[in-house]
mmCIF file of C-alpha atoms in Angstrom:
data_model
loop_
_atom_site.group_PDB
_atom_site.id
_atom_site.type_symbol
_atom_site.label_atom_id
_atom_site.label_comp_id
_atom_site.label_asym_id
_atom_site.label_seq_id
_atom_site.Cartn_x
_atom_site.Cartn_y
_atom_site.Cartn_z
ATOM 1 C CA UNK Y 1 -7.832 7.498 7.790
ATOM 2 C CA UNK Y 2 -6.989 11.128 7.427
ATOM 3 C CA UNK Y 3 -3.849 10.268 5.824
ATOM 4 C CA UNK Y 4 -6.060 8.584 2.962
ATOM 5 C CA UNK Y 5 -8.800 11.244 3.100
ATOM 6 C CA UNK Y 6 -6.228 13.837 2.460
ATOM 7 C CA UNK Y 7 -4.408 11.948 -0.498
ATOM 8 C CA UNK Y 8 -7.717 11.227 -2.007
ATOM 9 C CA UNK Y 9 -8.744 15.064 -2.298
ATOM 10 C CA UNK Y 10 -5.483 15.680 -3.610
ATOM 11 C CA UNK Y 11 -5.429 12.913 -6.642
ATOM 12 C CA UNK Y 12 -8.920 14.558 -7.439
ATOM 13 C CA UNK Y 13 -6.233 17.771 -8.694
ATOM 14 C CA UNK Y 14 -4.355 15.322 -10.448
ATOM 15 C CA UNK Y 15 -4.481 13.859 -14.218
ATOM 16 C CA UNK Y 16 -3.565 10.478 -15.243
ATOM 17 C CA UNK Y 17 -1.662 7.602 -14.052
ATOM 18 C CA UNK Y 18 -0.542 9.431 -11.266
ATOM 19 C CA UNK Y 19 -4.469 10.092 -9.972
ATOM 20 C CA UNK Y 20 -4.791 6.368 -10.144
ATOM 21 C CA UNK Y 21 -1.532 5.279 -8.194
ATOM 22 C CA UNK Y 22 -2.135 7.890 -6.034
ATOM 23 C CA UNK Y 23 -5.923 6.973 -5.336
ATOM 24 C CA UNK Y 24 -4.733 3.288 -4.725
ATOM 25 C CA UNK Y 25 -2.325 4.474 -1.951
ATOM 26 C CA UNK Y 26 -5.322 6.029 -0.131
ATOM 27 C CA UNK Y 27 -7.128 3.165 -0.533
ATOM 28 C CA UNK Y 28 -4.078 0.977 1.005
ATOM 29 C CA UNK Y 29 -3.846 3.091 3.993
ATOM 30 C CA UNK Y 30 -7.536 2.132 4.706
ATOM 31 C CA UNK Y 31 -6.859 -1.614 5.127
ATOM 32 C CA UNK Y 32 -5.364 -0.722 8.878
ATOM 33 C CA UNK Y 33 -8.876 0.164 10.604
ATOM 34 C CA UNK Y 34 -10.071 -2.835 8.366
ATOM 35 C CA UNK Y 35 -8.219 -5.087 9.428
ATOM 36 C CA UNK Y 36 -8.705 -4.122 13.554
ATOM 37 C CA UNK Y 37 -12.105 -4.182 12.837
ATOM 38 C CA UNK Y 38 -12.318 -7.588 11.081
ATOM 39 C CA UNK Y 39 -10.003 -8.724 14.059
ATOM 40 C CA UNK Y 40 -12.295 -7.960 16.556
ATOM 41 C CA UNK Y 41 -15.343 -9.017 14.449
ATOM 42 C CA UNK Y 42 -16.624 -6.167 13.545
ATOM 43 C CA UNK Y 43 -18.588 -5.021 10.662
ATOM 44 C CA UNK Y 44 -15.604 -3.418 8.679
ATOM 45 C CA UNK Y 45 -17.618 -1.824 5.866
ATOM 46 C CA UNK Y 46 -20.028 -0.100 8.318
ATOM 47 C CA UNK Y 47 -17.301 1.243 10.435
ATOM 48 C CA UNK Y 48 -14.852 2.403 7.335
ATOM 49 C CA UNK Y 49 -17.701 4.625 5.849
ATOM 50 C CA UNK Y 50 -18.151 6.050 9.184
ATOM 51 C CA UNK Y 51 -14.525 6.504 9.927
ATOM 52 C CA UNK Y 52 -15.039 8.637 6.463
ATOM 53 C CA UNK Y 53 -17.890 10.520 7.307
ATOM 54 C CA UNK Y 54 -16.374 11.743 10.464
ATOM 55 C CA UNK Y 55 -13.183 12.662 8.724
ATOM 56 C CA UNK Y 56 -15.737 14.027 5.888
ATOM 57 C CA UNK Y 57 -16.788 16.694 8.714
ATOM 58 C CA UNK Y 58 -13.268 17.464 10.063
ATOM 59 C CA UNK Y 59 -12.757 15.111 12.860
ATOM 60 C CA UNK Y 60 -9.036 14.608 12.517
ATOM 61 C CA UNK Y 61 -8.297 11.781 15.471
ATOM 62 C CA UNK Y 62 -11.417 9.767 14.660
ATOM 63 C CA UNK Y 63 -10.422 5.832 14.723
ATOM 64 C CA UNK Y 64 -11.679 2.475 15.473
ATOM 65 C CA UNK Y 65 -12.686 1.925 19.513
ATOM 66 C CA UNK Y 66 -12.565 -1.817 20.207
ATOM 67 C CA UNK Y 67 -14.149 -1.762 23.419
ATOM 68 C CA UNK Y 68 -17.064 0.142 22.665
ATOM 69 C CA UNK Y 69 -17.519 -1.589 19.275
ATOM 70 C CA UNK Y 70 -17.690 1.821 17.342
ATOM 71 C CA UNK Y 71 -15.785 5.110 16.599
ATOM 72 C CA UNK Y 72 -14.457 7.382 18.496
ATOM 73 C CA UNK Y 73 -11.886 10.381 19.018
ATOM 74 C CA UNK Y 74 -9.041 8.660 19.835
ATOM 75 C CA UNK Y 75 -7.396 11.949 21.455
ATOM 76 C CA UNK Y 76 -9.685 11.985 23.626
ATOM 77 C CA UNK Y 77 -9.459 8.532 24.398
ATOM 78 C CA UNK Y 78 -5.751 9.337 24.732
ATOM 79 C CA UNK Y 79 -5.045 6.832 22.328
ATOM 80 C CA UNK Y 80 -1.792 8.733 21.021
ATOM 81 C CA UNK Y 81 1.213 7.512 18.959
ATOM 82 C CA UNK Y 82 4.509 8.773 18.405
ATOM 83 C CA UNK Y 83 4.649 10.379 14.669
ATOM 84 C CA UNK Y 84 8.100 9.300 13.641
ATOM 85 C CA UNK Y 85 6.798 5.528 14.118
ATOM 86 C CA UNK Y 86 3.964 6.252 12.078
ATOM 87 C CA UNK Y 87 6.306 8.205 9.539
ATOM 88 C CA UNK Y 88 8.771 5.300 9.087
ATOM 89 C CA UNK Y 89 6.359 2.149 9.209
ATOM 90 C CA UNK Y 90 4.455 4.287 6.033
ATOM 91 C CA UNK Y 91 8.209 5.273 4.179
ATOM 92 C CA UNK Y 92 9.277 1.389 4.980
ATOM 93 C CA UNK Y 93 6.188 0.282 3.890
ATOM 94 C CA UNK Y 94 6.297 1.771 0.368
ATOM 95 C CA UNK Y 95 9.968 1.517 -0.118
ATOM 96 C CA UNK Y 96 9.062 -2.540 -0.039
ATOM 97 C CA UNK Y 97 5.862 -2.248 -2.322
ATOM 98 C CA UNK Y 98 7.938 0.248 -4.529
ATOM 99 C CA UNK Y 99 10.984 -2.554 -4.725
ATOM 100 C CA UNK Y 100 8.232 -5.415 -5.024
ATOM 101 C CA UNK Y 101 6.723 -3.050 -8.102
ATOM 102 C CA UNK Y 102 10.334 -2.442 -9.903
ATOM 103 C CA UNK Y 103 11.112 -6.161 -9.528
ATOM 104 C CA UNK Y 104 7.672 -7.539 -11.057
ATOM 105 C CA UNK Y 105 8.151 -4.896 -14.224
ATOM 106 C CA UNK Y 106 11.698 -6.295 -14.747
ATOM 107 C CA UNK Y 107 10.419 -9.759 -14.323
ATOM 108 C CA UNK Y 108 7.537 -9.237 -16.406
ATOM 109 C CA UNK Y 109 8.780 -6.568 -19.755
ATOM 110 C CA UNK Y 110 9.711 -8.034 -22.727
ATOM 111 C CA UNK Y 111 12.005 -5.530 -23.446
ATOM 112 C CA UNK Y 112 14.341 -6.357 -20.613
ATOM 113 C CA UNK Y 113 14.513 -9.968 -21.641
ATOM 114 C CA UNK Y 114 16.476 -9.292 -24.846
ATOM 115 C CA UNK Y 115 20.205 -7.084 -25.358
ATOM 116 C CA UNK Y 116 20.527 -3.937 -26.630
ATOM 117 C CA UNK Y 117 20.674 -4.278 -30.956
ATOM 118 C CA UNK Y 118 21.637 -7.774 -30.380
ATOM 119 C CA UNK Y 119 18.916 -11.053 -31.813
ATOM 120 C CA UNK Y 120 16.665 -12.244 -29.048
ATOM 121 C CA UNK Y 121 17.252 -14.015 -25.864
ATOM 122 C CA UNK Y 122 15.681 -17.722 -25.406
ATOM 123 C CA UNK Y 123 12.551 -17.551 -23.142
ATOM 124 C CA UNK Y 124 14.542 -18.443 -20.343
ATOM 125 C CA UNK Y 125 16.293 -15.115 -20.154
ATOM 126 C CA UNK Y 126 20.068 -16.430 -20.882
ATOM 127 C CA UNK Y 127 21.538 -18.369 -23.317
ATOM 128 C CA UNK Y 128 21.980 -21.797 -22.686
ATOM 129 C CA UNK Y 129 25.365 -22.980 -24.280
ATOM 130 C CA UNK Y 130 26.349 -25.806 -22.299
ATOM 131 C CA UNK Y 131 24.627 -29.444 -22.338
ATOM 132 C CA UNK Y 132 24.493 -31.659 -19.618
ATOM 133 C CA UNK Y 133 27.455 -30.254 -17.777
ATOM 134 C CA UNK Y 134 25.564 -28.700 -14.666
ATOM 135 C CA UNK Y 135 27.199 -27.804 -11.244
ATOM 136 C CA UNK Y 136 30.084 -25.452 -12.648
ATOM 137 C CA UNK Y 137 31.801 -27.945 -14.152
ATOM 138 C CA UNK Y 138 33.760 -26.014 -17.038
ATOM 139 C CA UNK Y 139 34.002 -27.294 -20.345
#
């Protein structure tokens, strides 16, 4: 949550596309406490927007307590985790949505679907030549 509350101040600086994607990130990072709280059947609205207030006010290790069905400070709680597993689950984690993005526009631009200066291609994407030969059977 203070990962997301940080990245959302800092695409309010920001113009553009970038204050969008950016934004969106934040907003991705919130779907952790969601989801524990929807696992444990709690109200996950309620609990988000006060897992923002607190963070609102400066209370940097505020999180989700399952046992007391609220918020709390989870260093005090000693709830602690190591940073380089939170640092490479979050780089891993957008290297995949990243590659998932770059694949999609590729699949998805016209551009890309016909040569350089050359006519065309057929909707499938290459040009179909052969009839009825299948299986690598050369001509």
């Amino acid at each position: 949550m203070e990962i997301s509350k940080y990245l959302r101040d800092h695409s309010r600086t920001i113009e553009g596309k970038q204050q969008l994607i950016i934004g969106a990130f934040a907003r991705a990072l919130e779907i952790i406490p969601r989801q524990l709280c929807d696992n444990a059947g709690f109200d996950a609205t309620d609990m988000l927007n006060n897992l923002r207030m607190k963070h609102a006010q400066g209370a940097l290790w505020y999180g989700v307590d399952i046992n007391a069905e609220s918020i709390t400070d989870n260093y005090e709680k000693f709830v602690w985790e190591p940073a380089l597993v939170k640092t490479n689950a979050i780089a891993a984690a957008t290297e995949a949505a990243c590659l998932i993005l770059s694949v999609d526009e590729t699949v998805r631009n016209p551009a890309s679907e016909k040569p350089q200066g050359g006519p065309p291609m057929p909707r499938g994407g290459a040009q179909r030549s052969f009839r009825g030969r299948g299986r690598g059977i050369p001509r």
